[in-house]
PDB file of C-alpha atoms in Angstrom:
ATOM      1  CA  UNK A  36      -0.062  11.969 -17.280  1.00  0.00           C
ATOM      2  CA  UNK A  37       2.624  10.125 -15.373  1.00  0.00           C
ATOM      3  CA  UNK A  38       1.561   6.923 -13.446  1.00  0.00           C
ATOM      4  CA  UNK A  39       1.489   3.286 -13.037  1.00  0.00           C
ATOM      5  CA  UNK A  40      -0.501   1.010 -15.362  1.00  0.00           C
ATOM      6  CA  UNK A  41      -1.511  -2.517 -14.341  1.00  0.00           C
ATOM      7  CA  UNK A  42      -3.156  -4.994 -16.705  1.00  0.00           C
ATOM      8  CA  UNK A  43      -5.391  -6.811 -16.843  1.00  0.00           C
ATOM      9  CA  UNK A  44      -7.843  -5.447 -14.241  1.00  0.00           C
ATOM     10  CA  UNK A  45      -9.290  -8.888 -13.870  1.00  0.00           C
ATOM     11  CA  UNK A  46      -7.587 -12.404 -14.443  1.00  0.00           C
ATOM     12  CA  UNK A  47      -8.682 -15.917 -13.994  1.00  0.00           C
ATOM     13  CA  UNK A  48      -6.269 -18.647 -13.531  1.00  0.00           C
ATOM     14  CA  UNK A  49      -6.931 -22.450 -14.242  1.00  0.00           C
ATOM     15  CA  UNK A  50      -5.408 -25.206 -12.136  1.00  0.00           C
ATOM     16  CA  UNK A  51      -1.803 -25.751 -12.810  1.00  0.00           C
ATOM     17  CA  UNK A  52      -1.462 -22.600 -14.989  1.00  0.00           C
ATOM     18  CA  UNK A  53       1.078 -19.813 -14.667  1.00  0.00           C
ATOM     19  CA  UNK A  54      -0.274 -16.367 -15.207  1.00  0.00           C
ATOM     20  CA  UNK A  55       1.578 -12.963 -15.643  1.00  0.00           C
ATOM     21  CA  UNK A  56       0.487  -9.638 -14.366  1.00  0.00           C
ATOM     22  CA  UNK A  57       1.795  -6.520 -16.173  1.00  0.00           C
ATOM     23  CA  UNK A  58       3.128  -3.276 -14.395  1.00  0.00           C
ATOM     24  CA  UNK A  59       4.363  -0.355 -16.360  1.00  0.00           C
ATOM     25  CA  UNK A  60       5.436   2.971 -15.043  1.00  0.00           C
ATOM     26  CA  UNK A  61       6.349   6.248 -16.775  1.00  0.00           C
ATOM     27  CA  UNK A  62       7.569   8.150 -13.729  1.00  0.00           C
ATOM     28  CA  UNK A  63      11.139   7.399 -14.162  1.00  0.00           C
ATOM     29  CA  UNK A  64      11.307   5.676 -10.745  1.00  0.00           C
ATOM     30  CA  UNK A  65      14.144   3.300  -9.955  1.00  0.00           C
ATOM     31  CA  UNK A  66      12.256   1.208  -7.385  1.00  0.00           C
ATOM     32  CA  UNK A  67       9.263  -1.014  -7.963  1.00  0.00           C
ATOM     33  CA  UNK A  68       7.222  -3.272  -5.876  1.00  0.00           C
ATOM     34  CA  UNK A  69       4.488  -6.057  -5.982  1.00  0.00           C
ATOM     35  CA  UNK A  70       1.995  -6.262  -3.031  1.00  0.00           C
ATOM     36  CA  UNK A  71      -0.705  -8.807  -2.411  1.00  0.00           C
ATOM     37  CA  UNK A  72      -3.807  -7.608  -0.687  1.00  0.00           C
ATOM     38  CA  UNK A  73      -6.291  -9.963   1.197  1.00  0.00           C
ATOM     39  CA  UNK A  74      -9.257  -8.778   3.142  1.00  0.00           C
ATOM     40  CA  UNK A  75      -8.346  -7.688   6.635  1.00  0.00           C
ATOM     41  CA  UNK A  76      -4.630  -8.453   6.114  1.00  0.00           C
ATOM     42  CA  UNK A  77      -3.348  -5.077   4.640  1.00  0.00           C
ATOM     43  CA  UNK A  78      -0.598  -5.154   2.088  1.00  0.00           C
ATOM     44  CA  UNK A  79       2.186  -7.872   2.036  1.00  0.00           C
ATOM     45  CA  UNK A  80       5.306  -7.458  -0.010  1.00  0.00           C
ATOM     46  CA  UNK A  81       5.947 -10.086  -2.618  1.00  0.00           C
ATOM     47  CA  UNK A  82       8.995  -8.759  -4.512  1.00  0.00           C
ATOM     48  CA  UNK A  83      10.785  -5.577  -4.919  1.00  0.00           C
ATOM     49  CA  UNK A  84      13.434  -4.112  -7.337  1.00  0.00           C
ATOM     50  CA  UNK A  85      15.630  -1.200  -6.592  1.00  0.00           C
ATOM     51  CA  UNK A  86      17.313  -1.070  -9.917  1.00  0.00           C
ATOM     52  CA  UNK A  87      17.186  -2.663 -13.364  1.00  0.00           C
ATOM     53  CA  UNK A  88      18.267  -6.289 -13.518  1.00  0.00           C
ATOM     54  CA  UNK A  89      18.136  -6.678  -9.881  1.00  0.00           C
ATOM     55  CA  UNK A  90      15.266  -7.788  -7.590  1.00  0.00           C
ATOM     56  CA  UNK A  91      14.737  -9.059  -4.044  1.00  0.00           C
ATOM     57  CA  UNK A  92      12.235 -11.496  -2.335  1.00  0.00           C
ATOM     58  CA  UNK A  93       9.703  -9.766   0.029  1.00  0.00           C
ATOM     59  CA  UNK A  94       7.851 -11.369   2.774  1.00  0.00           C
ATOM     60  CA  UNK A  95       5.785 -13.826   0.715  1.00  0.00           C
ATOM     61  CA  UNK A  96       7.673 -14.670  -2.410  1.00  0.00           C
ATOM     62  CA  UNK A  97       6.975 -18.244  -2.564  1.00  0.00           C
ATOM     63  CA  UNK A  98       5.033 -19.220  -5.744  1.00  0.00           C
ATOM     64  CA  UNK A  99       5.840 -15.986  -7.551  1.00  0.00           C
ATOM     65  CA  UNK A 100       8.427 -14.839  -9.899  1.00  0.00           C
ATOM     66  CA  UNK A 101       9.506 -11.335 -11.374  1.00  0.00           C
ATOM     67  CA  UNK A 102      11.824  -9.844 -13.835  1.00  0.00           C
ATOM     68  CA  UNK A 103      13.144  -6.214 -14.211  1.00  0.00           C
ATOM     69  CA  UNK A 104      14.623  -6.028 -17.707  1.00  0.00           C
ATOM     70  CA  UNK A 105      13.556  -2.529 -18.159  1.00  0.00           C
ATOM     71  CA  UNK A 106      13.196   0.432 -15.753  1.00  0.00           C
ATOM     72  CA  UNK A 107       9.607   1.004 -16.645  1.00  0.00           C
ATOM     73  CA  UNK A 108       8.420  -2.582 -16.373  1.00  0.00           C
ATOM     74  CA  UNK A 109       8.138  -5.000 -13.574  1.00  0.00           C
ATOM     75  CA  UNK A 110       5.950  -8.027 -14.456  1.00  0.00           C
ATOM     76  CA  UNK A 111       4.820 -10.563 -11.816  1.00  0.00           C
ATOM     77  CA  UNK A 112       4.260 -14.269 -12.689  1.00  0.00           C
ATOM     78  CA  UNK A 113       1.931 -16.253 -10.355  1.00  0.00           C
ATOM     79  CA  UNK A 114       3.138 -19.775 -10.790  1.00  0.00           C
ATOM     80  CA  UNK A 115       1.311 -23.121 -10.193  1.00  0.00           C
ATOM     81  CA  UNK A 116       3.328 -23.507  -7.032  1.00  0.00           C
ATOM     82  CA  UNK A 117       1.161 -20.641  -5.527  1.00  0.00           C
ATOM     83  CA  UNK A 118      -1.624 -22.684  -4.070  1.00  0.00           C
ATOM     84  CA  UNK A 119      -3.912 -19.823  -2.942  1.00  0.00           C
ATOM     85  CA  UNK A 120      -3.589 -17.118  -5.593  1.00  0.00           C
ATOM     86  CA  UNK A 121      -6.819 -15.519  -5.259  1.00  0.00           C
ATOM     87  CA  UNK A 122      -6.168 -11.951  -4.131  1.00  0.00           C
ATOM     88  CA  UNK A 123      -5.890  -8.344  -5.230  1.00  0.00           C
ATOM     89  CA  UNK A 124      -2.436  -7.474  -6.486  1.00  0.00           C
ATOM     90  CA  UNK A 125      -0.881  -4.030  -6.375  1.00  0.00           C
ATOM     91  CA  UNK A 126       2.045  -2.776  -8.162  1.00  0.00           C
ATOM     92  CA  UNK A 127       3.882   0.343  -6.729  1.00  0.00           C
ATOM     93  CA  UNK A 128       6.936   2.505  -7.308  1.00  0.00           C
ATOM     94  CA  UNK A 129       9.032   5.076  -5.702  1.00  0.00           C
ATOM     95  CA  UNK A 130      12.015   7.179  -6.724  1.00  0.00           C
ATOM     96  CA  UNK A 131      14.169   4.997  -4.601  1.00  0.00           C
ATOM     97  CA  UNK A 132      16.433   7.861  -3.219  1.00  0.00           C
ATOM     98  CA  UNK A 133      15.100   8.962   0.134  1.00  0.00           C
ATOM     99  CA  UNK A 134      13.848   7.425   3.392  1.00  0.00           C
ATOM    100  CA  UNK A 135      10.621   9.299   3.628  1.00  0.00           C
ATOM    101  CA  UNK A 136       9.492   8.750   0.039  1.00  0.00           C
ATOM    102  CA  UNK A 137       5.855   7.729  -0.644  1.00  0.00           C
ATOM    103  CA  UNK A 138       4.727   4.903  -2.828  1.00  0.00           C
ATOM    104  CA  UNK A 139       2.836   5.419  -6.064  1.00  0.00           C
ATOM    105  CA  UNK A 140       0.304   2.653  -6.743  1.00  0.00           C
ATOM    106  CA  UNK A 141      -1.340   1.203  -9.866  1.00  0.00           C
ATOM    107  CA  UNK A 142      -5.074   0.428  -9.877  1.00  0.00           C
ATOM    108  CA  UNK A 143      -4.553  -3.177  -9.159  1.00  0.00           C
ATOM    109  CA  UNK A 144      -5.393  -6.715 -10.668  1.00  0.00           C
ATOM    110  CA  UNK A 145      -7.954  -9.030  -9.178  1.00  0.00           C
ATOM    111  CA  UNK A 146      -6.799 -12.620  -9.753  1.00  0.00           C
ATOM    112  CA  UNK A 147      -9.251 -15.434  -9.175  1.00  0.00           C
ATOM    113  CA  UNK A 148      -9.039 -19.223  -9.597  1.00  0.00           C
ATOM    114  CA  UNK A 149     -11.440 -20.987 -11.884  1.00  0.00           C
TER     115      UNK A 149
ATOM    116  CA  UNK B   4      11.278  -4.623  14.406  1.00  0.00           C
ATOM    117  CA  UNK B   5       8.832  -2.032  13.301  1.00  0.00           C
ATOM    118  CA  UNK B   6       5.167  -2.645  13.164  1.00  0.00           C
ATOM    119  CA  UNK B   7       1.840  -0.964  12.890  1.00  0.00           C
ATOM    120  CA  UNK B   8      -1.504  -1.652  14.399  1.00  0.00           C
ATOM    121  CA  UNK B   9      -4.856  -0.144  13.336  1.00  0.00           C
ATOM    122  CA  UNK B  10      -7.541  -0.293  15.889  1.00  0.00           C
ATOM    123  CA  UNK B  11     -10.912  -1.171  14.444  1.00  0.00           C
ATOM    124  CA  UNK B  12     -11.277  -2.968  11.024  1.00  0.00           C
ATOM    125  CA  UNK B  13     -14.519  -1.041  10.503  1.00  0.00           C
ATOM    126  CA  UNK B  14     -15.561   2.436  11.580  1.00  0.00           C
ATOM    127  CA  UNK B  15     -19.051   3.907  10.864  1.00  0.00           C
ATOM    128  CA  UNK B  16     -19.987   7.646  11.174  1.00  0.00           C
ATOM    129  CA  UNK B  17     -22.722   9.846  10.184  1.00  0.00           C
ATOM    130  CA  UNK B  18     -22.243  12.459   7.502  1.00  0.00           C
ATOM    131  CA  UNK B  19     -20.904  15.685   9.217  1.00  0.00           C
ATOM    132  CA  UNK B  20     -19.536  13.785  12.225  1.00  0.00           C
ATOM    133  CA  UNK B  21     -15.928  13.694  13.397  1.00  0.00           C
ATOM    134  CA  UNK B  22     -13.777  10.940  11.770  1.00  0.00           C
ATOM    135  CA  UNK B  23     -11.043   9.275  13.987  1.00  0.00           C
ATOM    136  CA  UNK B  24      -9.061   6.387  12.715  1.00  0.00           C
ATOM    137  CA  UNK B  25      -6.587   5.039  15.079  1.00  0.00           C
ATOM    138  CA  UNK B  26      -2.933   3.992  14.410  1.00  0.00           C
ATOM    139  CA  UNK B  27      -0.277   2.784  16.747  1.00  0.00           C
ATOM    140  CA  UNK B  28       3.312   1.995  15.731  1.00  0.00           C
ATOM    141  CA  UNK B  29       6.212   0.117  17.180  1.00  0.00           C
ATOM    142  CA  UNK B  30       9.749   1.241  16.282  1.00  0.00           C
ATOM    143  CA  UNK B  31      12.996   1.387  18.009  1.00  0.00           C
ATOM    144  CA  UNK B  32      13.784   4.825  16.498  1.00  0.00           C
ATOM    145  CA  UNK B  33      11.517   7.599  15.281  1.00  0.00           C
ATOM    146  CA  UNK B  34      10.065   6.379  11.947  1.00  0.00           C
ATOM    147  CA  UNK B  35       8.359   7.962   8.946  1.00  0.00           C
ATOM    148  CA  UNK B  36       4.607   7.582   9.151  1.00  0.00           C
ATOM    149  CA  UNK B  37       1.913   7.658   6.444  1.00  0.00           C
ATOM    150  CA  UNK B  38      -1.653   7.378   5.876  1.00  0.00           C
ATOM    151  CA  UNK B  39      -3.037   6.095   2.428  1.00  0.00           C
ATOM    152  CA  UNK B  40      -6.639   5.834   1.243  1.00  0.00           C
ATOM    153  CA  UNK B  41      -7.961   3.190  -1.028  1.00  0.00           C
ATOM    154  CA  UNK B  42     -11.272   3.685  -2.854  1.00  0.00           C
ATOM    155  CA  UNK B  43     -12.941   0.374  -4.085  1.00  0.00           C
ATOM    156  CA  UNK B  44     -11.108  -1.482  -6.756  1.00  0.00           C
ATOM    157  CA  UNK B  45      -8.378   1.044  -6.853  1.00  0.00           C
ATOM    158  CA  UNK B  46      -4.770   1.331  -5.703  1.00  0.00           C
ATOM    159  CA  UNK B  47      -3.675   3.327  -2.726  1.00  0.00           C
ATOM    160  CA  UNK B  48      -2.939   7.161  -2.723  1.00  0.00           C
ATOM    161  CA  UNK B  49      -1.213   9.203  -0.181  1.00  0.00           C
ATOM    162  CA  UNK B  50      -3.176  11.213   2.264  1.00  0.00           C
ATOM    163  CA  UNK B  51      -0.327  12.457   4.338  1.00  0.00           C
ATOM    164  CA  UNK B  52       2.979  11.683   5.828  1.00  0.00           C
ATOM    165  CA  UNK B  53       4.966  12.499   8.967  1.00  0.00           C
ATOM    166  CA  UNK B  54       8.687  13.074   8.595  1.00  0.00           C
ATOM    167  CA  UNK B  55       9.556  14.998  12.033  1.00  0.00           C
ATOM    168  CA  UNK B  56       9.223  18.564  10.622  1.00  0.00           C
ATOM    169  CA  UNK B  57       5.962  19.022  12.536  1.00  0.00           C
ATOM    170  CA  UNK B  58       3.876  16.862  14.827  1.00  0.00           C
ATOM    171  CA  UNK B  59       0.497  17.954  13.322  1.00  0.00           C
ATOM    172  CA  UNK B  60       0.392  16.958   9.662  1.00  0.00           C
ATOM    173  CA  UNK B  61      -2.199  18.277   7.232  1.00  0.00           C
ATOM    174  CA  UNK B  62      -3.177  16.202   4.058  1.00  0.00           C
ATOM    175  CA  UNK B  63      -5.494  16.175   1.292  1.00  0.00           C
ATOM    176  CA  UNK B  64      -9.410  16.224   1.536  1.00  0.00           C
ATOM    177  CA  UNK B  65      -9.276  17.860   5.052  1.00  0.00           C
ATOM    178  CA  UNK B  66      -7.633  15.166   6.769  1.00  0.00           C
ATOM    179  CA  UNK B  67      -4.851  15.528   9.399  1.00  0.00           C
ATOM    180  CA  UNK B  68      -2.902  13.416  11.799  1.00  0.00           C
ATOM    181  CA  UNK B  69      -0.947  14.157  14.929  1.00  0.00           C
ATOM    182  CA  UNK B  70       2.245  12.447  15.774  1.00  0.00           C
ATOM    183  CA  UNK B  71       2.465  11.595  19.606  1.00  0.00           C
ATOM    184  CA  UNK B  72       5.702  10.037  20.452  1.00  0.00           C
ATOM    185  CA  UNK B  73       4.770   9.333  24.079  1.00  0.00           C
ATOM    186  CA  UNK B  74       1.741   7.354  22.889  1.00  0.00           C
ATOM    187  CA  UNK B  75       3.396   5.965  19.751  1.00  0.00           C
ATOM    188  CA  UNK B  76       0.221   6.950  17.933  1.00  0.00           C
ATOM    189  CA  UNK B  77      -0.449   8.714  14.597  1.00  0.00           C
ATOM    190  CA  UNK B  78      -4.305   8.882  14.582  1.00  0.00           C
ATOM    191  CA  UNK B  79      -6.036  10.259  11.535  1.00  0.00           C
ATOM    192  CA  UNK B  80      -8.865  12.768  11.950  1.00  0.00           C
ATOM    193  CA  UNK B  81     -11.288  14.774   9.986  1.00  0.00           C
ATOM    194  CA  UNK B  82     -13.761  17.394  11.554  1.00  0.00           C
ATOM    195  CA  UNK B  83     -16.695  16.560   9.406  1.00  0.00           C
ATOM    196  CA  UNK B  84     -17.304  13.413   7.423  1.00  0.00           C
ATOM    197  CA  UNK B  85     -18.441  13.446   3.785  1.00  0.00           C
ATOM    198  CA  UNK B  86     -20.053  10.638   1.853  1.00  0.00           C
ATOM    199  CA  UNK B  87     -17.114  10.651  -0.499  1.00  0.00           C
ATOM    200  CA  UNK B  88     -14.670   9.618   2.390  1.00  0.00           C
ATOM    201  CA  UNK B  89     -16.061   6.105   2.436  1.00  0.00           C
ATOM    202  CA  UNK B  90     -12.916   4.048   1.705  1.00  0.00           C
ATOM    203  CA  UNK B  91     -10.382   1.939   3.302  1.00  0.00           C
ATOM    204  CA  UNK B  92      -7.472   3.750   5.181  1.00  0.00           C
ATOM    205  CA  UNK B  93      -4.066   2.242   5.686  1.00  0.00           C
ATOM    206  CA  UNK B  94      -1.525   3.454   8.186  1.00  0.00           C
ATOM    207  CA  UNK B  95       2.118   2.607   7.310  1.00  0.00           C
ATOM    208  CA  UNK B  96       5.518   2.998   8.891  1.00  0.00           C
ATOM    209  CA  UNK B  97       8.955   3.226   7.373  1.00  0.00           C
ATOM    210  CA  UNK B  98      12.401   3.573   8.638  1.00  0.00           C
ATOM    211  CA  UNK B  99      14.309   3.511   5.468  1.00  0.00           C
ATOM    212  CA  UNK B 100      11.631   4.053   2.836  1.00  0.00           C
ATOM    213  CA  UNK B 101      10.396   2.008  -0.078  1.00  0.00           C
ATOM    214  CA  UNK B 102      10.572  -1.815   0.532  1.00  0.00           C
ATOM    215  CA  UNK B 103      10.827  -1.157   4.316  1.00  0.00           C
ATOM    216  CA  UNK B 104       7.312   0.309   4.368  1.00  0.00           C
ATOM    217  CA  UNK B 105       5.128  -1.750   6.684  1.00  0.00           C
ATOM    218  CA  UNK B 106       1.308  -1.345   6.382  1.00  0.00           C
ATOM    219  CA  UNK B 107      -1.400  -1.903   8.967  1.00  0.00           C
ATOM    220  CA  UNK B 108      -4.457  -4.171   8.299  1.00  0.00           C
ATOM    221  CA  UNK B 109      -6.478  -1.241   7.109  1.00  0.00           C
ATOM    222  CA  UNK B 110      -9.816   0.452   8.561  1.00  0.00           C
ATOM    223  CA  UNK B 111     -12.872   0.560   6.369  1.00  0.00           C
ATOM    224  CA  UNK B 112     -14.796   3.710   6.964  1.00  0.00           C
ATOM    225  CA  UNK B 113     -18.504   3.778   6.240  1.00  0.00           C
ATOM    226  CA  UNK B 114     -20.291   7.199   6.099  1.00  0.00           C
ATOM    227  CA  UNK B 115     -24.116   7.193   6.836  1.00  0.00           C
ATOM    228  CA  UNK B 116     -26.417   9.781   5.380  1.00  0.00           C
TER     229      UNK B 116
END
């Protein structure tokens, strides 16, 4: 089955620690995204990538970093500079070739601070 | 700039009752509109989308939405609620797809037996 796999499902971060969230897709999509979800705030875009080896900041990129070395992978690192990292993180992808395209989502990673 | 507003963070209905989830958008040109559903601890999945082909859009699980340009609305309805419909619903608007998709704050639907 084609889809998006996020791991781990739950992650705990200690003070001053960087943590990396994994996102892999086998849909052959060009575009990939990271969203942060907080209760009552909907989804906010952290970073997106429209093609391998290229990515752009979204609305709330501070304290996060990404890489896109392979088409199928788009890992997100939550750095120690992100002072309020507790949230549900969603990875998504889309073909990247039409204006009305839907987003395909992974099942998310819940990040909490110890 | 485009934006989307969902009226009501929580909606509660009885099983078998009409479901109505409200969404209003703001856009300088006709946008593409989407409704997504999120079950607990899962990602979002597409319910339906409007792309100007027809104003009444039918989606999965018996849901439908009507695009009303004069009211800048795209409300989601289902004639008869089922317990399995309990979830969070997000309205989204896009002009150019993908990274330009803007999500509303979400409406959590509760279904009472």
